Amino acid sequence: MDATERPVADLPAQRDGQEVIHLDRVEKVFEVRRRAGLLRREKREVRAVDGLSFSVGRGEVVGFVGPNGAGKSTTIKMLTGILTPSAGTLRVAGVEPARDRARLARRIGVVFGQRTTLWWDLPLLDSYQLIHRMYRVPDARYRENLDRCVELLGLGDLLDVPVRQLSLGQRMRGDIAAALLHDPEVLYLDEPTIGLDVVSKANVRHFLADLNAERGTTVLLTTHDLTDIEQLCRRVMVIDHGRLMYDGEVAGLHRIAEVERTLVVDLATEMAPIALESARTVKVEGPRQWLAFPAGQPAAPIVAEIAAGWPLVDLSLREPDIEDVISLMYAGRSAG
Ligand SMILES: Nc1ncnc2c1ncn2[C@@H]1O[C@H](COP(=O)(O)OP(=O)(O)O)[C@@H](O)[C@H]1O
Ligand SMILES: [Mg+2]
């Protein structure tokens, strides 16, 4: 098994009974105006979050997944107080986020994978010193947290580099450190591994697992990467159209949707569909064939079998993503 496929840590216990995040029938409706012809403007309502209720216990690491536009980022923005809900109530660490945003900010950390919270032109360390002062983190605590992040996220050589010169993976690690310098109890991560290579992803996952194990930090994690969820979360919530579609064990999600990985195989010539016990050939296009197999199974034996029996030229592996799982969930529901 590949090192990156191994679960990074013992998964955290589900709950200790103490609620840190609580949502009760939360809604967020955006009013969008758009041009409809030369003079007319149309008003349209977008119900981004539609009656969402859930709670997260202290120390949980919960996956928060769903297709694009499902309402994940909107929910996270309400949980930080950036956005005010249109209806319903939210509480984070006993605080109503939109009403008490400044107070809450000291207790939560946020990482938005799509944009940095760091100062673009400043060296990483300057950004951290600004955060140190902004949140009035006690000096010793700041030092300790910084040293720890620098070591575990491999930031040592990057502290003097302006943020704009960092690679995406470096910048993401820098952003994660920035979110943790003030010891937040709760960490929201919105697509923290988007666009990262396999090694960077593995580093980020290990770091988060350790953080949760050592500090008991509660983590709400949005991602399209199923491996993130499998390795970090015991519980996953699936939302679609702003509504909760599933809330339970990651293993249960697999039972609902039998997730598959796909090997894309290029043969030397066009051939009859490859017939194997361990994989189904789902598509043939000229010399290229697609073979699907259960996501829990290793790919290596299948690759070896193909290489031994067929003129294999090239291959790639397609991991399922959350969209696949959700469409399988719907398919399973309408069939059952
Ligand atoms: N500021 C906004 N104004 C209008 N519509 C928005 C705004 N933010 C998000 N939306 C809409 O709300 C829906 C949910 O968006 P978002 O929460 O970003 O989804 P996700 O993060 O799950 O991809 C989408 O239809 C999106 O277009
Ligand atoms: Mg989003």
mmCIF file of C-alpha atoms and ligand atoms in Angstrom:
data_model
loop_
_atom_site.group_PDB
_atom_site.id
_atom_site.type_symbol
_atom_site.label_atom_id
_atom_site.label_comp_id
_atom_site.label_asym_id
_atom_site.label_seq_id
_atom_site.Cartn_x
_atom_site.Cartn_y
_atom_site.Cartn_z
ATOM 1 C CA MET A 1 0.000 0.000 0.000
ATOM 2 C CA ASP A 2 1.180 3.477 -0.864
ATOM 3 C CA ALA A 3 2.129 5.656 2.098
ATOM 4 C CA THR A 4 -0.403 8.253 1.026
ATOM 5 C CA GLU A 5 -3.219 5.681 1.128
ATOM 6 C CA ARG A 6 -2.626 4.748 4.738
ATOM 7 C CA PRO A 7 -4.971 6.312 7.287
ATOM 8 C CA VAL A 8 -2.949 9.070 8.905
ATOM 9 C CA ALA A 9 -4.067 8.481 12.464
ATOM 10 C CA ASP A 10 -6.512 6.688 14.637
ATOM 11 C CA LEU A 11 -9.729 8.419 13.847
ATOM 12 C CA PRO A 12 -10.901 10.646 16.670
ATOM 13 C CA ALA A 13 -13.680 9.501 18.922
ATOM 14 C CA GLN A 14 -17.009 10.664 17.692
ATOM 15 C CA ARG A 15 -18.134 12.979 20.465
ATOM 16 C CA ASP A 16 -17.622 13.728 24.099
ATOM 17 C CA GLY A 17 -21.082 15.170 24.411
ATOM 18 C CA GLN A 18 -20.079 18.823 24.378
ATOM 19 C CA GLU A 19 -21.506 20.712 21.446
ATOM 20 C CA VAL A 20 -19.286 23.304 19.785
ATOM 21 C CA ILE A 21 -21.198 24.033 16.610
ATOM 22 C CA HIS A 22 -24.952 24.095 16.446
ATOM 23 C CA LEU A 23 -27.257 25.044 13.596
ATOM 24 C CA ASP A 24 -31.022 25.064 13.829
ATOM 25 C CA ARG A 25 -33.027 25.409 10.603
ATOM 26 C CA VAL A 26 -30.571 27.859 9.129
ATOM 27 C CA GLU A 27 -31.375 29.518 5.824
ATOM 28 C CA LYS A 28 -29.502 31.892 3.585
ATOM 29 C CA VAL A 29 -31.236 33.491 0.662
ATOM 30 C CA PHE A 30 -29.300 35.710 -1.721
ATOM 31 C CA GLU A 31 -31.104 38.183 -3.863
ATOM 32 C CA VAL A 32 -29.466 38.436 -7.241
ATOM 33 C CA ARG A 33 -30.334 40.984 -9.869
ATOM 34 C CA ARG A 34 -29.547 40.299 -13.426
ATOM 35 C CA ARG A 35 -30.153 42.010 -16.679
ATOM 36 C CA ALA A 36 -33.084 40.624 -18.630
ATOM 37 C CA GLY A 37 -33.017 42.524 -21.861
ATOM 38 C CA LEU A 38 -32.071 46.141 -22.442
ATOM 39 C CA LEU A 39 -33.938 47.900 -19.667
ATOM 40 C CA ARG A 40 -35.460 45.241 -17.549
ATOM 41 C CA ARG A 41 -33.738 43.852 -14.497
ATOM 42 C CA GLU A 42 -34.892 40.646 -12.955
ATOM 43 C CA LYS A 43 -34.716 39.915 -9.283
ATOM 44 C CA ARG A 44 -34.122 36.327 -8.421
ATOM 45 C CA GLU A 45 -33.709 34.552 -5.123
ATOM 46 C CA VAL A 46 -30.993 31.985 -4.611
ATOM 47 C CA ARG A 47 -31.698 29.759 -1.646
ATOM 48 C CA ALA A 48 -28.095 28.800 -0.918
ATOM 49 C CA VAL A 49 -28.809 27.205 2.464
ATOM 50 C CA ASP A 50 -32.253 25.779 3.020
ATOM 51 C CA GLY A 51 -33.202 24.690 6.520
ATOM 52 C CA LEU A 52 -29.884 23.277 7.662
ATOM 53 C CA SER A 53 -29.699 21.750 11.152
ATOM 54 C CA PHE A 54 -26.763 19.897 12.646
ATOM 55 C CA SER A 55 -24.392 19.969 15.562
ATOM 56 C CA VAL A 56 -20.747 19.102 15.963
ATOM 57 C CA GLY A 57 -19.227 17.923 19.216
ATOM 58 C CA ARG A 58 -15.951 19.105 20.704
ATOM 59 C CA GLY A 59 -12.991 17.349 19.140
ATOM 60 C CA GLU A 60 -14.846 15.954 16.152
ATOM 61 C CA VAL A 61 -13.383 16.086 12.654
ATOM 62 C CA VAL A 62 -16.365 16.251 10.340
ATOM 63 C CA GLY A 63 -16.337 16.168 6.557
ATOM 64 C CA PHE A 64 -18.713 18.656 4.964
ATOM 65 C CA VAL A 65 -19.168 17.720 1.351
ATOM 66 C CA GLY A 66 -21.438 18.303 -1.607
ATOM 67 C CA PRO A 67 -21.356 19.335 -5.255
ATOM 68 C CA ASN A 68 -20.404 22.822 -6.405
ATOM 69 C CA GLY A 69 -23.017 25.341 -5.411
ATOM 70 C CA ALA A 70 -24.418 23.109 -2.642
ATOM 71 C CA GLY A 71 -24.038 25.848 -0.022
ATOM 72 C CA LYS A 72 -20.907 24.701 1.807
ATOM 73 C CA SER A 73 -18.958 27.961 1.639
ATOM 74 C CA THR A 74 -22.061 29.959 2.484
ATOM 75 C CA THR A 75 -22.530 27.814 5.584
ATOM 76 C CA ILE A 76 -18.914 28.297 6.618
ATOM 77 C CA LYS A 77 -19.215 32.052 6.102
ATOM 78 C CA MET A 78 -22.240 32.091 8.402
ATOM 79 C CA LEU A 79 -20.298 30.031 10.933
ATOM 80 C CA THR A 80 -17.553 32.662 10.966
ATOM 81 C CA GLY A 81 -19.996 35.565 11.104
ATOM 82 C CA ILE A 82 -19.022 36.966 7.684
ATOM 83 C CA LEU A 83 -22.590 36.347 6.518
ATOM 84 C CA THR A 84 -25.811 36.742 8.500
ATOM 85 C CA PRO A 85 -28.383 33.952 8.158
ATOM 86 C CA SER A 86 -31.748 34.838 6.606
ATOM 87 C CA ALA A 87 -33.484 32.566 9.122
ATOM 88 C CA GLY A 88 -32.666 30.070 11.845
ATOM 89 C CA THR A 89 -30.009 30.153 14.542
ATOM 90 C CA LEU A 90 -26.316 29.347 14.697
ATOM 91 C CA ARG A 91 -24.039 29.032 17.679
ATOM 92 C CA VAL A 92 -20.311 28.404 17.693
ATOM 93 C CA ALA A 93 -18.526 27.945 21.008
ATOM 94 C CA GLY A 94 -21.537 29.506 22.699
ATOM 95 C CA VAL A 95 -21.416 32.587 20.496
ATOM 96 C CA GLU A 96 -23.810 33.792 17.815
ATOM 97 C CA PRO A 97 -21.327 34.343 14.979
ATOM 98 C CA ALA A 98 -22.854 37.289 13.075
ATOM 99 C CA ARG A 99 -23.643 39.202 16.269
ATOM 100 C CA ASP A 100 -20.327 38.641 18.000
ATOM 101 C CA ARG A 101 -17.923 38.237 15.157
ATOM 102 C CA ALA A 102 -14.906 39.852 16.801
ATOM 103 C CA ARG A 103 -15.205 37.763 19.933
ATOM 104 C CA LEU A 104 -15.674 34.601 17.915
ATOM 105 C CA ALA A 105 -12.668 35.373 15.715
ATOM 106 C CA ARG A 106 -10.345 34.687 18.648
ATOM 107 C CA ARG A 107 -11.772 31.220 19.051
ATOM 108 C CA ILE A 108 -11.973 30.005 15.465
ATOM 109 C CA GLY A 109 -9.551 29.582 12.592
ATOM 110 C CA VAL A 110 -10.537 29.619 8.926
ATOM 111 C CA VAL A 111 -8.756 28.513 5.789
ATOM 112 C CA PHE A 112 -10.338 29.209 2.421
ATOM 113 C CA GLY A 113 -8.411 27.152 -0.130
ATOM 114 C CA GLN A 114 -9.463 29.431 -2.962
ATOM 115 C CA ARG A 115 -8.010 32.603 -1.536
ATOM 116 C CA THR A 116 -5.351 33.500 0.958
ATOM 117 C CA THR A 117 -5.849 35.386 4.193
ATOM 118 C CA LEU A 118 -2.168 36.326 4.157
ATOM 119 C CA TRP A 119 -0.741 39.639 3.044
ATOM 120 C CA TRP A 120 0.270 39.123 -0.563
ATOM 121 C CA ASP A 121 3.387 41.311 -0.632
ATOM 122 C CA LEU A 122 4.695 40.536 2.829
ATOM 123 C CA PRO A 123 7.042 37.740 3.812
ATOM 124 C CA LEU A 124 5.187 34.950 5.574
ATOM 125 C CA LEU A 125 6.729 35.805 8.935
ATOM 126 C CA ASP A 126 5.488 39.432 8.739
ATOM 127 C CA SER A 127 1.961 38.159 8.196
ATOM 128 C CA TYR A 128 2.320 35.964 11.253
ATOM 129 C CA GLN A 129 3.581 38.856 13.361
ATOM 130 C CA LEU A 130 0.587 40.923 12.304
ATOM 131 C CA ILE A 131 -1.714 38.104 13.372
ATOM 132 C CA HIS A 132 0.197 37.848 16.649
ATOM 133 C CA ARG A 133 -0.589 41.461 17.403
ATOM 134 C CA MET A 134 -4.082 41.469 15.954
ATOM 135 C CA TYR A 135 -5.231 38.636 18.171
ATOM 136 C CA ARG A 136 -3.015 39.663 21.100
ATOM 137 C CA VAL A 137 -1.630 36.143 21.385
ATOM 138 C CA PRO A 138 0.637 35.940 24.453
ATOM 139 C CA ASP A 139 4.280 35.967 23.279
ATOM 140 C CA ALA A 140 5.226 32.552 24.644
ATOM 141 C CA ARG A 141 2.131 30.963 23.187
ATOM 142 C CA TYR A 142 2.725 32.592 19.800
ATOM 143 C CA ARG A 143 6.342 31.364 19.763
ATOM 144 C CA GLU A 144 5.310 27.858 20.674
ATOM 145 C CA ASN A 145 2.547 27.695 18.064
ATOM 146 C CA LEU A 146 4.741 29.225 15.385
ATOM 147 C CA ASP A 147 7.609 26.819 16.070
ATOM 148 C CA ARG A 148 5.268 23.893 15.982
ATOM 149 C CA CYS A 149 3.627 24.935 12.698
ATOM 150 C CA VAL A 150 6.972 25.744 11.115
ATOM 151 C CA GLU A 151 8.267 22.318 12.013
ATOM 152 C CA LEU A 152 5.228 20.239 11.179
ATOM 153 C CA LEU A 153 4.250 22.133 8.045
ATOM 154 C CA GLY A 154 7.836 22.496 6.801
ATOM 155 C CA LEU A 155 7.766 26.290 6.662
ATOM 156 C CA GLY A 156 11.339 26.901 7.833
ATOM 157 C CA ASP A 157 12.746 28.035 4.497
ATOM 158 C CA LEU A 158 9.665 29.976 3.542
ATOM 159 C CA LEU A 159 9.310 32.485 6.376
ATOM 160 C CA ASP A 160 11.224 35.217 4.521
ATOM 161 C CA VAL A 161 9.493 34.650 1.198
ATOM 162 C CA PRO A 162 6.711 37.037 0.125
ATOM 163 C CA VAL A 163 3.433 35.186 -0.124
ATOM 164 C CA ARG A 164 3.002 35.917 -3.819
ATOM 165 C CA GLN A 165 6.169 33.933 -4.560
ATOM 166 C CA LEU A 166 4.973 30.790 -2.801
ATOM 167 C CA SER A 167 3.665 27.788 -4.709
ATOM 168 C CA LEU A 168 0.061 26.816 -4.099
ATOM 169 C CA GLY A 169 1.046 24.014 -1.720
ATOM 170 C CA GLN A 170 3.433 26.269 0.209
ATOM 171 C CA ARG A 171 0.848 29.016 0.406
ATOM 172 C CA MET A 172 -1.777 26.601 1.702
ATOM 173 C CA ARG A 173 0.557 25.389 4.443
ATOM 174 C CA GLY A 174 1.282 29.022 5.253
ATOM 175 C CA ASP A 175 -2.438 29.746 5.463
ATOM 176 C CA ILE A 176 -3.076 26.795 7.750
ATOM 177 C CA ALA A 177 -0.356 27.985 10.117
ATOM 178 C CA ALA A 178 -1.851 31.494 10.065
ATOM 179 C CA ALA A 179 -5.226 30.086 11.094
ATOM 180 C CA LEU A 180 -3.710 28.319 14.097
ATOM 181 C CA LEU A 181 -1.383 30.861 15.706
ATOM 182 C CA HIS A 182 -4.062 32.028 18.118
ATOM 183 C CA ASP A 183 -5.032 28.520 19.347
ATOM 184 C CA PRO A 184 -8.531 28.304 17.908
ATOM 185 C CA GLU A 185 -10.895 25.719 19.374
ATOM 186 C CA VAL A 186 -12.598 25.289 16.031
ATOM 187 C CA LEU A 187 -11.003 25.175 12.608
ATOM 188 C CA TYR A 188 -12.985 25.533 9.391
ATOM 189 C CA LEU A 189 -11.218 24.350 6.282
ATOM 190 C CA ASP A 190 -12.880 25.141 2.968
ATOM 191 C CA GLU A 191 -11.150 23.056 0.274
ATOM 192 C CA PRO A 192 -7.702 23.123 1.905
ATOM 193 C CA THR A 193 -6.245 20.519 -0.463
ATOM 194 C CA ILE A 194 -7.623 21.922 -3.722
ATOM 195 C CA GLY A 195 -4.937 21.959 -6.399
ATOM 196 C CA LEU A 196 -2.283 20.395 -4.155
ATOM 197 C CA ASP A 197 -0.023 17.565 -5.307
ATOM 198 C CA VAL A 198 -0.177 14.172 -3.626
ATOM 199 C CA VAL A 199 2.732 14.824 -1.258
ATOM 200 C CA SER A 200 1.438 18.220 -0.114
ATOM 201 C CA LYS A 201 -1.997 16.720 0.444
ATOM 202 C CA ALA A 202 -0.528 13.952 2.581
ATOM 203 C CA ASN A 203 1.448 16.515 4.617
ATOM 204 C CA VAL A 204 -1.620 18.629 5.253
ATOM 205 C CA ARG A 205 -3.648 15.566 6.290
ATOM 206 C CA HIS A 206 -0.998 14.363 8.728
ATOM 207 C CA PHE A 207 -0.758 17.791 10.243
ATOM 208 C CA LEU A 208 -4.523 18.056 10.748
ATOM 209 C CA ALA A 209 -4.771 14.586 12.258
ATOM 210 C CA ASP A 210 -1.981 15.418 14.726
ATOM 211 C CA LEU A 211 -3.545 18.760 15.575
ATOM 212 C CA ASN A 212 -6.830 17.081 16.383
ATOM 213 C CA ALA A 213 -5.211 14.321 18.399
ATOM 214 C CA GLU A 214 -2.943 16.603 20.436
ATOM 215 C CA ARG A 215 -5.041 19.706 20.889
ATOM 216 C CA GLY A 216 -8.542 18.323 20.496
ATOM 217 C CA THR A 217 -9.271 21.014 17.903
ATOM 218 C CA THR A 218 -12.699 20.603 16.330
ATOM 219 C CA VAL A 219 -12.455 20.550 12.537
ATOM 220 C CA LEU A 220 -15.091 21.118 9.880
ATOM 221 C CA LEU A 221 -13.596 20.143 6.546
ATOM 222 C CA THR A 222 -14.960 20.865 3.101
ATOM 223 C CA THR A 223 -13.298 18.991 0.282
ATOM 224 C CA HIS A 224 -13.856 17.323 -3.066
ATOM 225 C CA ASP A 225 -11.208 14.772 -2.265
ATOM 226 C CA LEU A 226 -12.673 11.578 -0.867
ATOM 227 C CA THR A 227 -9.272 10.524 0.457
ATOM 228 C CA ASP A 228 -9.259 13.603 2.729
ATOM 229 C CA ILE A 229 -12.551 12.432 4.173
ATOM 230 C CA GLU A 230 -11.560 8.797 4.491
ATOM 231 C CA GLN A 231 -8.311 9.566 6.250
ATOM 232 C CA LEU A 232 -9.444 12.347 8.529
ATOM 233 C CA CYS A 233 -13.106 11.995 9.304
ATOM 234 C CA ARG A 234 -15.239 9.434 10.966
ATOM 235 C CA ARG A 235 -18.362 11.445 10.308
ATOM 236 C CA VAL A 236 -19.385 13.072 7.063
ATOM 237 C CA MET A 237 -22.258 15.373 6.200
ATOM 238 C CA VAL A 238 -23.403 15.606 2.605
ATOM 239 C CA ILE A 239 -25.303 18.692 1.517
ATOM 240 C CA ASP A 240 -26.985 19.445 -1.756
ATOM 241 C CA HIS A 241 -29.148 22.436 -2.669
ATOM 242 C CA GLY A 242 -28.532 23.748 0.832
ATOM 243 C CA ARG A 243 -30.065 20.706 2.512
ATOM 244 C CA LEU A 244 -28.557 17.907 4.517
ATOM 245 C CA MET A 245 -28.716 14.699 2.502
ATOM 246 C CA TYR A 246 -26.620 12.456 4.721
ATOM 247 C CA ASP A 247 -25.094 12.717 8.173
ATOM 248 C CA GLY A 248 -23.283 9.695 9.493
ATOM 249 C CA GLU A 249 -20.262 7.457 9.317
ATOM 250 C CA VAL A 250 -17.994 7.613 6.300
ATOM 251 C CA ALA A 251 -18.301 3.825 6.096
ATOM 252 C CA GLY A 252 -22.058 4.210 5.784
ATOM 253 C CA LEU A 253 -21.624 6.486 2.807
ATOM 254 C CA HIS A 254 -19.717 3.707 1.104
ATOM 255 C CA ARG A 255 -22.519 1.300 1.758
ATOM 256 C CA ILE A 256 -24.971 3.662 0.124
ATOM 257 C CA ALA A 257 -22.762 4.430 -2.826
ATOM 258 C CA GLU A 258 -20.345 1.754 -3.880
ATOM 259 C CA VAL A 259 -17.520 3.986 -4.843
ATOM 260 C CA GLU A 260 -15.222 2.903 -7.625
ATOM 261 C CA ARG A 261 -11.893 3.989 -8.973
ATOM 262 C CA THR A 262 -11.182 3.850 -12.681
ATOM 263 C CA LEU A 263 -8.058 2.731 -14.490
ATOM 264 C CA VAL A 264 -7.662 4.350 -17.882
ATOM 265 C CA VAL A 265 -5.507 2.007 -19.935
ATOM 266 C CA ASP A 266 -3.840 2.706 -23.287
ATOM 267 C CA LEU A 267 -3.024 -0.426 -25.261
ATOM 268 C CA ALA A 268 -0.741 -0.661 -28.303
ATOM 269 C CA THR A 269 -3.726 -1.373 -30.544
ATOM 270 C CA GLU A 270 -7.478 -1.539 -30.524
ATOM 271 C CA MET A 271 -8.542 -4.772 -28.803
ATOM 272 C CA ALA A 272 -11.554 -6.596 -27.414
ATOM 273 C CA PRO A 273 -12.582 -5.409 -23.930
ATOM 274 C CA ILE A 274 -10.122 -6.557 -21.268
ATOM 275 C CA ALA A 275 -11.718 -9.300 -19.183
ATOM 276 C CA LEU A 276 -10.592 -9.466 -15.554
ATOM 277 C CA GLU A 277 -12.069 -10.886 -12.350
ATOM 278 C CA SER A 278 -11.090 -7.890 -10.300
ATOM 279 C CA ALA A 279 -12.320 -5.040 -12.526
ATOM 280 C CA ARG A 280 -15.131 -4.278 -14.959
ATOM 281 C CA THR A 281 -14.340 -2.836 -18.346
ATOM 282 C CA VAL A 282 -16.815 0.004 -18.601
ATOM 283 C CA LYS A 283 -15.771 1.703 -21.823
ATOM 284 C CA VAL A 284 -13.631 1.058 -24.916
ATOM 285 C CA GLU A 285 -12.558 3.802 -27.313
ATOM 286 C CA GLY A 286 -9.987 2.689 -29.902
ATOM 287 C CA PRO A 287 -6.898 1.498 -28.035
ATOM 288 C CA ARG A 288 -8.090 3.128 -24.781
ATOM 289 C CA GLN A 289 -10.105 1.196 -22.209
ATOM 290 C CA TRP A 290 -11.670 2.176 -18.883
ATOM 291 C CA LEU A 291 -11.757 -0.361 -16.041
ATOM 292 C CA ALA A 292 -13.694 0.273 -12.834
ATOM 293 C CA PHE A 293 -12.993 -1.452 -9.510
ATOM 294 C CA PRO A 294 -14.040 -0.914 -5.877
ATOM 295 C CA ALA A 295 -12.273 2.103 -4.380
ATOM 296 C CA GLY A 296 -11.172 0.092 -1.358
ATOM 297 C CA GLN A 297 -9.068 -2.271 -3.469
ATOM 298 C CA PRO A 298 -5.457 -1.600 -4.413
ATOM 299 C CA ALA A 299 -4.781 -0.880 -8.074
ATOM 300 C CA ALA A 300 -1.382 -2.574 -8.293
ATOM 301 C CA PRO A 301 -2.550 -6.200 -8.790
ATOM 302 C CA ILE A 302 -4.943 -5.106 -11.536
ATOM 303 C CA VAL A 303 -2.219 -3.130 -13.269
ATOM 304 C CA ALA A 304 0.135 -6.119 -12.990
ATOM 305 C CA GLU A 305 -2.447 -8.433 -14.528
ATOM 306 C CA ILE A 306 -3.046 -6.082 -17.439
ATOM 307 C CA ALA A 307 0.675 -5.559 -17.994
ATOM 308 C CA ALA A 308 1.209 -9.328 -18.068
ATOM 309 C CA GLY A 309 -1.559 -10.142 -20.522
ATOM 310 C CA TRP A 310 -2.014 -7.080 -22.745
ATOM 311 C CA PRO A 311 0.273 -4.722 -24.697
ATOM 312 C CA LEU A 312 0.100 -1.910 -22.142
ATOM 313 C CA VAL A 313 1.498 1.439 -23.285
ATOM 314 C CA ASP A 314 0.260 3.870 -20.673
ATOM 315 C CA LEU A 315 -2.223 4.170 -17.850
ATOM 316 C CA SER A 316 -3.695 6.595 -15.385
ATOM 317 C CA LEU A 317 -5.874 6.206 -12.328
ATOM 318 C CA ARG A 318 -8.991 8.256 -11.797
ATOM 319 C CA GLU A 319 -10.077 8.697 -8.191
ATOM 320 C CA PRO A 320 -13.767 9.082 -7.501
ATOM 321 C CA ASP A 321 -14.723 12.474 -6.247
ATOM 322 C CA ILE A 322 -17.559 13.636 -4.146
ATOM 323 C CA GLU A 323 -19.741 14.349 -7.171
ATOM 324 C CA ASP A 324 -19.499 10.682 -8.161
ATOM 325 C CA VAL A 325 -20.481 9.550 -4.687
ATOM 326 C CA ILE A 326 -23.472 11.842 -4.606
ATOM 327 C CA SER A 327 -24.759 10.800 -8.003
ATOM 328 C CA LEU A 328 -24.375 7.183 -6.878
ATOM 329 C CA MET A 329 -26.294 8.020 -3.708
ATOM 330 C CA TYR A 330 -29.178 9.379 -5.748
ATOM 331 C CA ALA A 331 -29.043 6.420 -8.126
ATOM 332 C CA GLY A 332 -29.173 4.017 -5.170
ATOM 333 C CA ARG A 333 -32.103 5.867 -3.646
ATOM 334 C CA SER A 334 -34.276 5.936 -6.738
ATOM 335 C CA ALA A 335 -33.497 2.261 -7.395
ATOM 336 C CA GLY A 336 -34.271 1.218 -3.812
HETATM 337 N N1 LIG B 1 -22.718 36.458 -2.481
HETATM 338 C C1 LIG B 1 -23.549 35.729 -3.203
HETATM 339 N N2 LIG B 1 -24.535 36.304 -3.937
HETATM 340 C C2 LIG B 1 -25.389 35.560 -4.652
HETATM 341 N N3 LIG B 1 -25.365 34.223 -4.717
HETATM 342 C C3 LIG B 1 -24.406 33.581 -4.025
HETATM 343 C C4 LIG B 1 -23.452 34.295 -3.237
HETATM 344 N N4 LIG B 1 -22.630 33.385 -2.643
HETATM 345 C C5 LIG B 1 -23.046 32.180 -3.038
HETATM 346 N N5 LIG B 1 -24.106 32.283 -3.879
HETATM 347 C C6 LIG B 1 -24.853 31.182 -4.488
HETATM 348 O O1 LIG B 1 -25.265 30.305 -3.441
HETATM 349 C C7 LIG B 1 -25.158 28.961 -3.839
HETATM 350 C C8 LIG B 1 -24.217 28.233 -2.893
HETATM 351 O O2 LIG B 1 -22.887 28.704 -3.068
HETATM 352 P P1 LIG B 1 -21.664 28.203 -2.188
HETATM 353 O O3 LIG B 1 -22.047 28.276 -0.760
HETATM 354 O O4 LIG B 1 -20.467 28.942 -2.616
HETATM 355 O O5 LIG B 1 -21.567 26.661 -2.634
HETATM 356 P P2 LIG B 1 -20.367 25.624 -2.444
HETATM 357 O O6 LIG B 1 -19.353 26.221 -1.534
HETATM 358 O O7 LIG B 1 -21.032 24.405 -1.880
HETATM 359 O O8 LIG B 1 -19.824 25.359 -3.825
HETATM 360 C C9 LIG B 1 -24.684 28.978 -5.268
HETATM 361 O O9 LIG B 1 -25.816 28.902 -6.099
HETATM 362 C C10 LIG B 1 -24.022 30.326 -5.399
HETATM 363 O O10 LIG B 1 -24.071 30.782 -6.723
HETATM 364 MG MG MG B 2 -17.353 26.561 -1.857
#
